[in-house]
Tab-separated table of C-alpha atoms in Angstrom:
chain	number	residue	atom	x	y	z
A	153	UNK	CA	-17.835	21.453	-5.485
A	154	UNK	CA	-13.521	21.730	-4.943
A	155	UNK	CA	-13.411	23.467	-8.214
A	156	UNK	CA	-10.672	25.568	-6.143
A	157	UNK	CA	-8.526	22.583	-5.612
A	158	UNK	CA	-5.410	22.145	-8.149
A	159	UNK	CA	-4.286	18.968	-9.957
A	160	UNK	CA	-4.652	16.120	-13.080
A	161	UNK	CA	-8.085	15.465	-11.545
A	162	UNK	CA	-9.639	18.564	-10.725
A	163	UNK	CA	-13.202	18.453	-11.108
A	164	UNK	CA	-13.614	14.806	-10.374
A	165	UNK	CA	-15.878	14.306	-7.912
A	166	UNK	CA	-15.657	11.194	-5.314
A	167	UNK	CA	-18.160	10.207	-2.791
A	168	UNK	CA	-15.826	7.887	-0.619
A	169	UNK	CA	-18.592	5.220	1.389
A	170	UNK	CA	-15.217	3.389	2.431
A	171	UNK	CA	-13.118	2.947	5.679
A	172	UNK	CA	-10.596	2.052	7.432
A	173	UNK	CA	-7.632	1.332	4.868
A	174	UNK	CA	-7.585	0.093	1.754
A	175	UNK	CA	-10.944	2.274	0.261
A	176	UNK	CA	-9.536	5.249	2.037
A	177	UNK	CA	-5.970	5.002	1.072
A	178	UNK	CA	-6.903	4.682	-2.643
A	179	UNK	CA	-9.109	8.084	-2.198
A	180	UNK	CA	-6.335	9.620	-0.397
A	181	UNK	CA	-4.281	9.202	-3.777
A	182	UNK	CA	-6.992	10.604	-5.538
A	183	UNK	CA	-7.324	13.838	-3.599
A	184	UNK	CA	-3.572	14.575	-3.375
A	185	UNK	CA	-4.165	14.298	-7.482
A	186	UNK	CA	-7.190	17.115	-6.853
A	187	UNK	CA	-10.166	15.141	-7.008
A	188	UNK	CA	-12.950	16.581	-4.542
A	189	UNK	CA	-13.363	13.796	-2.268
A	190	UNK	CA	-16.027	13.972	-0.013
A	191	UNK	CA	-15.535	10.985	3.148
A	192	UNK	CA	-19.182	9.579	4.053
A	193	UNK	CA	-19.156	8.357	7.834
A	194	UNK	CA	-21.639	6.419	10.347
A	195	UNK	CA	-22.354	8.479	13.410
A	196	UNK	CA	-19.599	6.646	15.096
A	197	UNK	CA	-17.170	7.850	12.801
A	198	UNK	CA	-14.168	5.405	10.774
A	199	UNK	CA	-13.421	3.008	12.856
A	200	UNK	CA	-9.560	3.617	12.744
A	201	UNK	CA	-10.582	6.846	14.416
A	202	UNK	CA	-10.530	4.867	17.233
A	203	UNK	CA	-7.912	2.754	16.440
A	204	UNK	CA	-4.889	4.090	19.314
A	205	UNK	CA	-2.631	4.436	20.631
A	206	UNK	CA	-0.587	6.440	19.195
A	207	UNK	CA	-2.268	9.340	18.955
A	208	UNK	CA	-1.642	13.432	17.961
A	209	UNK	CA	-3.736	16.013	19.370
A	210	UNK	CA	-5.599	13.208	20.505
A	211	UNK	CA	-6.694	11.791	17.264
A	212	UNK	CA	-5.526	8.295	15.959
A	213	UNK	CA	-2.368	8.751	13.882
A	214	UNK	CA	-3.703	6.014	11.864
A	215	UNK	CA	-6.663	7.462	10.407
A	216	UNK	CA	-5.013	10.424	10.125
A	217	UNK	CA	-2.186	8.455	7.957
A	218	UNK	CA	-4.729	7.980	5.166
A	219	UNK	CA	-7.540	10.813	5.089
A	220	UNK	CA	-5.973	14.369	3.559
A	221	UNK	CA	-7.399	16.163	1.328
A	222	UNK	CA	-11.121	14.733	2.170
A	223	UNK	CA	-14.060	16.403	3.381
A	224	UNK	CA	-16.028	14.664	6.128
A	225	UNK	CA	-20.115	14.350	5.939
A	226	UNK	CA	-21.976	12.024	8.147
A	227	UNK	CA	-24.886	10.364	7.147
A	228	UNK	CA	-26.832	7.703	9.048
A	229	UNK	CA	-27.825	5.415	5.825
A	230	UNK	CA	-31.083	3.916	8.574
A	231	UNK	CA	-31.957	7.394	8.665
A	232	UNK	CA	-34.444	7.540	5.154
A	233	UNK	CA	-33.682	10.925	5.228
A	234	UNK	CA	-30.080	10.916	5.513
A	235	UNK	CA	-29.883	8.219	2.594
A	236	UNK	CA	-32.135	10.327	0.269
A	237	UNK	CA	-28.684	12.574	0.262
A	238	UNK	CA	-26.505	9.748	-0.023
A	239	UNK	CA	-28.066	8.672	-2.975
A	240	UNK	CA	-28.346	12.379	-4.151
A	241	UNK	CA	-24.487	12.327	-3.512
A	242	UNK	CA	-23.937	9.197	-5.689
A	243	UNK	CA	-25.740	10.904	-8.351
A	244	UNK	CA	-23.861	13.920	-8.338
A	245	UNK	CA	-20.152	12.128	-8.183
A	246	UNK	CA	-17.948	11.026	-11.005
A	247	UNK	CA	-16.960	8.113	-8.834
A	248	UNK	CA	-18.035	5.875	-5.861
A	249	UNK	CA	-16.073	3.433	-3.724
A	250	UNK	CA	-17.119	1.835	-1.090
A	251	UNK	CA	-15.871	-1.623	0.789
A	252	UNK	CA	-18.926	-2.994	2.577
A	253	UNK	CA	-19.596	-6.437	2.582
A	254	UNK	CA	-21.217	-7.571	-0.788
A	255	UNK	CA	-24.244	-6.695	-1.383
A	256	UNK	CA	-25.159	-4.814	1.782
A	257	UNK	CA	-25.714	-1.421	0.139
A	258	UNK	CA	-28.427	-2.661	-1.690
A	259	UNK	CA	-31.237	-1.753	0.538
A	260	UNK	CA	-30.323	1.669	0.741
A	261	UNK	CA	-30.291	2.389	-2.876
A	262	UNK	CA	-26.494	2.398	-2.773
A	263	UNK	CA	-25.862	-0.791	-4.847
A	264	UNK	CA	-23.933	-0.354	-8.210
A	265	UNK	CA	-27.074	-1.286	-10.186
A	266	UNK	CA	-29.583	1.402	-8.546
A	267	UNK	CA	-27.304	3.917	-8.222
A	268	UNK	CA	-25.579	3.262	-12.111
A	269	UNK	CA	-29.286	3.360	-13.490
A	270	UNK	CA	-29.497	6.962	-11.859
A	271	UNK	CA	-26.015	8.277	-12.976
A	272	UNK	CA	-24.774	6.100	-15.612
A	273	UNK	CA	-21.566	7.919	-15.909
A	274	UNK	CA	-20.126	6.703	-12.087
A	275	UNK	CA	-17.342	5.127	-11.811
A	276	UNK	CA	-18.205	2.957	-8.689
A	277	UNK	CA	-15.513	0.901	-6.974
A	278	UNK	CA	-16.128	-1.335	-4.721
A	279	UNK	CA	-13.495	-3.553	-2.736
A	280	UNK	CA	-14.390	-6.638	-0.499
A	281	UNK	CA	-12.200	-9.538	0.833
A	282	UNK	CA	-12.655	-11.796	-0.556
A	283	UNK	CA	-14.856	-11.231	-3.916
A	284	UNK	CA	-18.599	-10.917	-4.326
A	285	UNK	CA	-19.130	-14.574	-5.103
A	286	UNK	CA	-18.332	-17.759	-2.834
A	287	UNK	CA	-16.376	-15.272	-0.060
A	288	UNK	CA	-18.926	-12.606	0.281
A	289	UNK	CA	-20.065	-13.846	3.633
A	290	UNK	CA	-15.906	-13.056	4.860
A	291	UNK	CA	-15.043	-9.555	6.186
A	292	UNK	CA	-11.963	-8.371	4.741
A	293	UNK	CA	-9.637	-7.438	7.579
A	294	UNK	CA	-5.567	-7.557	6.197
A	295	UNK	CA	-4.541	-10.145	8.843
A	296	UNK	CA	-6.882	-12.886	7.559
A	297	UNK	CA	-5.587	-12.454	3.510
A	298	UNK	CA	-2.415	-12.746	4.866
A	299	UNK	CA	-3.307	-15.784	6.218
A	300	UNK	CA	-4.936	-17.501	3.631
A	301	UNK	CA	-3.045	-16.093	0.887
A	302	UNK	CA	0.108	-17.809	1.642
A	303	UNK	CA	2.252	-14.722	2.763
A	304	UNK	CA	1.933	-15.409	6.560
A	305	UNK	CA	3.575	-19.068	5.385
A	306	UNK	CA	6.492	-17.015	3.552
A	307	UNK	CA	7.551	-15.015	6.644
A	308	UNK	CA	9.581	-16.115	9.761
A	309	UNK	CA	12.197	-18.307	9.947
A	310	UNK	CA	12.326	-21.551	8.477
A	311	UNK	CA	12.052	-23.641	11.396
A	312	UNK	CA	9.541	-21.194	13.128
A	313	UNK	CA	6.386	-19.902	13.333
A	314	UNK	CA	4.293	-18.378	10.493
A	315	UNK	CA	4.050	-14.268	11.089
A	316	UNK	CA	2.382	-11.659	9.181
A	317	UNK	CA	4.116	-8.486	7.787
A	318	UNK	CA	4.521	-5.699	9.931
A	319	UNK	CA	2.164	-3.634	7.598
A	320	UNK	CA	-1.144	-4.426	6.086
A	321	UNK	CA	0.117	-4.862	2.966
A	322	UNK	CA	-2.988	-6.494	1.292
A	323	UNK	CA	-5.191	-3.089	1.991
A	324	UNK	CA	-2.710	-1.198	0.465
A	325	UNK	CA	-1.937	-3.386	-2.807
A	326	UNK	CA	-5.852	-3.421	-3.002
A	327	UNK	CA	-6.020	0.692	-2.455
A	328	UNK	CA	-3.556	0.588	-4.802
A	329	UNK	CA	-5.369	-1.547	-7.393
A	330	UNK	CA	-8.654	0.395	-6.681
A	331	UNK	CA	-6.823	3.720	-7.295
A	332	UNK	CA	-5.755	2.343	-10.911
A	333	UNK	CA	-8.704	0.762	-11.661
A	334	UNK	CA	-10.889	3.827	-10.885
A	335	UNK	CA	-7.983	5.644	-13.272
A	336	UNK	CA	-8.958	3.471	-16.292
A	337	UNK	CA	-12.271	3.475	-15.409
A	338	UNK	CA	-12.619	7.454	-16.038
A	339	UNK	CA	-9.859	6.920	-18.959
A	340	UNK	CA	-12.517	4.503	-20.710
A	341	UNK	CA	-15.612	7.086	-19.587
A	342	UNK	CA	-13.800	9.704	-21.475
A	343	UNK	CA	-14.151	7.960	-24.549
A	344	UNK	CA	-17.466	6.547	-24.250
A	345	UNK	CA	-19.549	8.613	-22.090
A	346	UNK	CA	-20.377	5.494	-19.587
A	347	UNK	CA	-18.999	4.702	-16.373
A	348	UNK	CA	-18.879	1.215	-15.173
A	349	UNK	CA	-18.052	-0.838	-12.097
A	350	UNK	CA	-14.186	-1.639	-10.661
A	351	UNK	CA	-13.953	-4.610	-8.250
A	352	UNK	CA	-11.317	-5.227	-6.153
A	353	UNK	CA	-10.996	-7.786	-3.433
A	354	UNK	CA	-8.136	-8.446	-1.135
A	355	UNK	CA	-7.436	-11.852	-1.788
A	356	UNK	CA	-6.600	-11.543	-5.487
A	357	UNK	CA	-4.286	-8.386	-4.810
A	358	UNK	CA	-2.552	-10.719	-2.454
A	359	UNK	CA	-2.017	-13.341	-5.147
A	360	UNK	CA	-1.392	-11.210	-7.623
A	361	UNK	CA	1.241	-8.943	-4.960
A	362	UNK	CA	2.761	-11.990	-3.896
A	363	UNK	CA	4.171	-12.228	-7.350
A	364	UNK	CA	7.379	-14.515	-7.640
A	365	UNK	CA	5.537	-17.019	-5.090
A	366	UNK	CA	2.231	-17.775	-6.410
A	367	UNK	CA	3.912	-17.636	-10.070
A	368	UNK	CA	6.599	-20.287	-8.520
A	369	UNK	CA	3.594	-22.597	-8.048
A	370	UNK	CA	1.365	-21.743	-11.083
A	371	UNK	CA	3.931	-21.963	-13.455
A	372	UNK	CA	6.435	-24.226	-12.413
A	373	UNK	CA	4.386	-26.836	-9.361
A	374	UNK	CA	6.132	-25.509	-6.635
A	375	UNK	CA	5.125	-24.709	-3.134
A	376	UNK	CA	7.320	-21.677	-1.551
A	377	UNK	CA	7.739	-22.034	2.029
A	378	UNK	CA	9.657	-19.883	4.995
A	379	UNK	CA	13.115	-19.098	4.310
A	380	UNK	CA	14.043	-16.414	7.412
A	381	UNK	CA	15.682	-13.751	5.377
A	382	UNK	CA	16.892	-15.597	2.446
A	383	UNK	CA	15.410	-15.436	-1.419
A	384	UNK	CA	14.255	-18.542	-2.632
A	385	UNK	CA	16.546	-17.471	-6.545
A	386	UNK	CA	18.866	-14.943	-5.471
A	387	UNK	CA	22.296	-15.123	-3.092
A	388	UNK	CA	23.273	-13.317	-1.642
A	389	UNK	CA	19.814	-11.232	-0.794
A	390	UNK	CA	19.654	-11.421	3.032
A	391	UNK	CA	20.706	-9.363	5.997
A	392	UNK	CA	24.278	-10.718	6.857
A	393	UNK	CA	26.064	-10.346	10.525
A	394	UNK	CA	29.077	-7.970	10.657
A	395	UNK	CA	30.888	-6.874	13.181
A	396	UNK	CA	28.565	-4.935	15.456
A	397	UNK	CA	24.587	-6.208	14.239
A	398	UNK	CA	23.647	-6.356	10.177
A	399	UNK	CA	23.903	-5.282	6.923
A	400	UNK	CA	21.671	-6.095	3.845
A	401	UNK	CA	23.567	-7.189	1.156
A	402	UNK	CA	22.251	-8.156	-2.215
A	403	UNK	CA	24.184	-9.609	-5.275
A	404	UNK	CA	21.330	-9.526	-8.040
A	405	UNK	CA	23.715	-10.375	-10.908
A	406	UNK	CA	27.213	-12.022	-11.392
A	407	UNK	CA	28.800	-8.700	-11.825
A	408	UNK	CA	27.712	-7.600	-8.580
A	409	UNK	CA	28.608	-10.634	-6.418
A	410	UNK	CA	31.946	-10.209	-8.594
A	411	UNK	CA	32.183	-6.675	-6.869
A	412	UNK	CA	31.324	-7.368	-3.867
A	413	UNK	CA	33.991	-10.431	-3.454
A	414	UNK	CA	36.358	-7.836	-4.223
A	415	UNK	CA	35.780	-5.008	-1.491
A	416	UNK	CA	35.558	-8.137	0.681
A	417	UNK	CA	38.650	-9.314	0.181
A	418	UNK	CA	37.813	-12.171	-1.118
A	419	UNK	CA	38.682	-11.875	-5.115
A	420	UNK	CA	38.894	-15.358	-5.919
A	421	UNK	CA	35.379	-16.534	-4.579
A	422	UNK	CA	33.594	-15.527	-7.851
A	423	UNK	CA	36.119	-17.900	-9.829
A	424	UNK	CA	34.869	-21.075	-7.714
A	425	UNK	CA	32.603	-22.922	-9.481
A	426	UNK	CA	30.323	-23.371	-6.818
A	427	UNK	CA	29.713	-19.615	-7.109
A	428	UNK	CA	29.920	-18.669	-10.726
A	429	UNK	CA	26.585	-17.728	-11.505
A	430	UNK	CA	23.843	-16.928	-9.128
A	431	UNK	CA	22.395	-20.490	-9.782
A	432	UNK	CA	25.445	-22.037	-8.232
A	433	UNK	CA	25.361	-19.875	-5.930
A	434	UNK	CA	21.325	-20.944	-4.669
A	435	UNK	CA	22.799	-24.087	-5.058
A	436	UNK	CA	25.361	-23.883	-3.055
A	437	UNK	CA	24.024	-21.243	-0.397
A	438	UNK	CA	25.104	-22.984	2.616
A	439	UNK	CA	28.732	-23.072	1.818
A	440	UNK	CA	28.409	-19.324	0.336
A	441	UNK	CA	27.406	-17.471	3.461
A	442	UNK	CA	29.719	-18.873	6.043
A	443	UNK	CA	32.637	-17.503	3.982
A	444	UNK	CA	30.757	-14.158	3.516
A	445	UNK	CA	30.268	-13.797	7.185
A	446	UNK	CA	33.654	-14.539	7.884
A	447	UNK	CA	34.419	-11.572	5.753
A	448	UNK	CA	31.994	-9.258	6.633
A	449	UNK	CA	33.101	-9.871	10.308
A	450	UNK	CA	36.132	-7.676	10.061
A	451	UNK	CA	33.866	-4.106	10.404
A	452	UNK	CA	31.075	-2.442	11.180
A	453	UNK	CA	28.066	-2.311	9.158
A	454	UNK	CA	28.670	1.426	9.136
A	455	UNK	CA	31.898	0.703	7.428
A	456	UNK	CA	30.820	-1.887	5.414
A	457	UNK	CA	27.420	0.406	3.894
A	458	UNK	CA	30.008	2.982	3.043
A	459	UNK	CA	32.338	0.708	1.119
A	460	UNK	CA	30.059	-1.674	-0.781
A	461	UNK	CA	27.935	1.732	-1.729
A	462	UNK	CA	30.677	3.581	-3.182
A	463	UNK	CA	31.577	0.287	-4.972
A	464	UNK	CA	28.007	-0.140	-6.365
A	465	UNK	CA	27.196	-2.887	-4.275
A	466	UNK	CA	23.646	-3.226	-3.018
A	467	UNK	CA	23.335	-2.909	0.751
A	468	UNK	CA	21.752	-1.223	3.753
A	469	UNK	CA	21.607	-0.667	7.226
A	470	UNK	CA	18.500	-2.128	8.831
A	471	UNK	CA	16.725	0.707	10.196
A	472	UNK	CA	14.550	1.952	12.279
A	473	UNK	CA	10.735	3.962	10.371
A	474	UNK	CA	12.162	7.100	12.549
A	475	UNK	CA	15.661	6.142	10.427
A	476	UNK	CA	14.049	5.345	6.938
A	477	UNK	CA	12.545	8.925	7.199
A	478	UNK	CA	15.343	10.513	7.824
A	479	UNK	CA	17.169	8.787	5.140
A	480	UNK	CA	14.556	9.833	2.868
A	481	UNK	CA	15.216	13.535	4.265
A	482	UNK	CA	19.108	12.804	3.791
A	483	UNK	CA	18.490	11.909	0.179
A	484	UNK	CA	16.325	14.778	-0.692
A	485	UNK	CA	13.425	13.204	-1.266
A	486	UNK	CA	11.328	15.217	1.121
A	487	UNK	CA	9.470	12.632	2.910
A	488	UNK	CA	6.797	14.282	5.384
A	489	UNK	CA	4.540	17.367	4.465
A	490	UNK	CA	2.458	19.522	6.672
A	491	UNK	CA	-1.128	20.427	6.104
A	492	UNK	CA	-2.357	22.844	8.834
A	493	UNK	CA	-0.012	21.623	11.132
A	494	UNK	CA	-0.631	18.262	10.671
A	495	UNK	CA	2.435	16.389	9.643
A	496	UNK	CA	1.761	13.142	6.732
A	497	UNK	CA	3.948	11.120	4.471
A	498	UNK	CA	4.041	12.657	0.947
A	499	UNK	CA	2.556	11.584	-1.966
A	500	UNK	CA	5.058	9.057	-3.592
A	501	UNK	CA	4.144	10.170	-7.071
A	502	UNK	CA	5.868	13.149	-8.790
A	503	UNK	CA	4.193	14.886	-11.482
A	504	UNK	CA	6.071	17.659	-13.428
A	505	UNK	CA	3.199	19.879	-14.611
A	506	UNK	CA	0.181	18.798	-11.676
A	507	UNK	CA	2.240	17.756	-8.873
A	508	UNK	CA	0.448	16.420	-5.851
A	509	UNK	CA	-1.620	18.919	-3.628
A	510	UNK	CA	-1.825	19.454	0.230
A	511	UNK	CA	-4.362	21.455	0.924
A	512	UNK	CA	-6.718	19.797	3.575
A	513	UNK	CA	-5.717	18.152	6.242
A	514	UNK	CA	-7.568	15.019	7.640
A	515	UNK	CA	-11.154	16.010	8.998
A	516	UNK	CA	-12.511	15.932	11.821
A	517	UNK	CA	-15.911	14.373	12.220
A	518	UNK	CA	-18.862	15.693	10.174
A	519	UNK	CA	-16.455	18.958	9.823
A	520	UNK	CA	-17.968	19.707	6.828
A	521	UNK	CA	-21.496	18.482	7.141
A	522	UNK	CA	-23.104	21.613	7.228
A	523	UNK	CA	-22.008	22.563	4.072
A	524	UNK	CA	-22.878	19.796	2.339
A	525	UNK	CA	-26.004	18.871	3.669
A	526	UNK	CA	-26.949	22.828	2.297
A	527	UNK	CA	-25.403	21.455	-1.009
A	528	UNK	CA	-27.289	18.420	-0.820
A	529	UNK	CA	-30.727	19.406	-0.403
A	530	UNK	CA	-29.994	22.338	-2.748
């Protein structure tokens, strides 16, 4: 099966169980890098097929963000026929992943230990909230990692209320994770001939994505808390007003703030010893940024984004999603492909020799299932 697809994983065969984000965004990688992945649905369908507005043709644009490339079967795992194939499917794949609660595939055959004992050479995957131990009971839905991770107590301002990012960045950290793990996993097969099972659960991608934070309390006893816009270690690393909104500006060494005191206008500022290094300058923040602002008042953040960037100074606009893609299209970096008229966000990873395919775009219900049922029972 997709022996005609192109790619460093042609051949590799995936029988996706997941849905909604984080399972499916991790196989979407996987298929742009030409693995044959074939997208297992209820009789309702993914749920973020229903998951609008917006929509395009009428479907969700949110399932469509994260399903090219896949092939859609659905299989009713009550139905004892229908999870005979599943488990034929399992048997036939080089990898599984699936994100239902713990243990819940189990009596359909589907666990890792039935189906492994049938095709020891899977690579199965599975990825949960919060872990297969004391949080198997949670479901794993973005908005609750966020909030008991820590990161909805990072964002907002410091004297307001806790919000969560405007993404769900936990499911795509932990599609992310999945996607590598399922990479070594068939690295380490390879070599040994056995598969073995990758586990993934939301919360410890969020730990382990909310990087300087949680290291900021394991390593040195400190509890991060909401700063607005600022960085807790660097300054200046926040939007800053200018004459008509804001501009991002970031000073990550001395060099830089050096530079940017100097298309400011304000050459002697690195000299004060408040602002020397970028320690005294998190020290002395407060009395910093009043003095920038003052500055930074005298133009537009047009203007400003064209000096400080031919200077080398890091800064940008803040920007709309329609004005990040067309940045990206500025830049030449190509952002948005079509697959049978379909329009998607590209594949961020460039590969010289097997570069990313588009060849399927995302399926509609069961829009395969003929086919693969015939397969199947074959």
């Amino acid at each position: 099966m997709g022996e005609g697809s192109s790619g460093p994983l042609r051949g590799v065969l995936v029988a996706d169980f997941s849905r909604i984000l984080a399972g499916p965004y991790a196989t979407m990688l996987l298929a742009d890098l030409g693995a044959d992945v074939i997208k297992v649905e209820a009789p309702g369908g993914d749920d973020t097929r229903t998951w609008q507005p917006p929509v395009r043709d009428g479907v969700s644009t949110y399932y469509l963000g994260v399903n090219r490339n896949k092939r859609s079967l659905v299989l009713d795992l009550a139905d004892p026929g229908d999870a005979v194939l599943a488990r034929r499917l399992a048997a036939r794949s080089d990898v599984m992943i699936q994100n239902f609660r713990p243990g819940a595939l189990r009596r359909f055959g589907l666990d890792h230990d039935t189906v492994t004992a049938a095709n020891p050479r899977l690579v199965y995957a599975s990825i949960s909230g919060f872990g297969a131990a004391g949080g198997a009971d949670l479901p794993g839905y973005d908005l609750m990692v966020q909030a008991a991770s820590g990161l909805m107590s990072l964002t907002g301002a410091a004297d307001g209320p806790p919000y969560k990012a405007g993404v769900a960045v936990f499911d795509v950290i932990a599609g992310l994770h999945a996607a590598v793990g399922i990479l070594a996993a068939l690295h380490h097969r390879a070599a040994t001939g056995v598969g073995q099972h990758v586990e993934v659960d939301l919360l410890s991608s969020a730990l382990s994505g909310l990087v300087n934070h949680t290291s900021a309390h394991v390593a040195g006893a400190v509890v991060p808390h909401r700063m607005g816009n600022a960085h807790p270690s660097i300054v200046p690393y926040e939007p800053l007003p200018t004459a008509d909104g804001e501009l991002v500006v970031i000073a990550g060494n001395d060099g830089q703030f050096r530079t940017l005191c100097q298309v400011l206008g304000l050459p002697g500022l690195p000299d004060d010893p408040r602002f020397r290094r970028n320690q005294d300058r998190t020290a002395h923040r407060d009395a910093l940024r009043p003095l920038l602002v003052a500055a930074l008042a005298a133009r537009t953040s047009a203007e400003w984004f064209r000096e400080l960037r031919a200077a080398g100074v890091p800064c940008s606009p803040i920007n709309t999603v329609a004005d990040g893609l067309a940045l990206a299209e500025g830049l030449g970096l190509d952002p948005v492909v079509t697959v049978d008229g379909v329009p998607g966000v590209r594949n961020p990873i460039g590969l010289s020799a097997t570069p990313p395919r588009y060849d399927l775009p995302p399926p509609a219900l069961d829009e395969h299932g003929a086919e693969l049922r015939a397969w199947l029972a074959g």
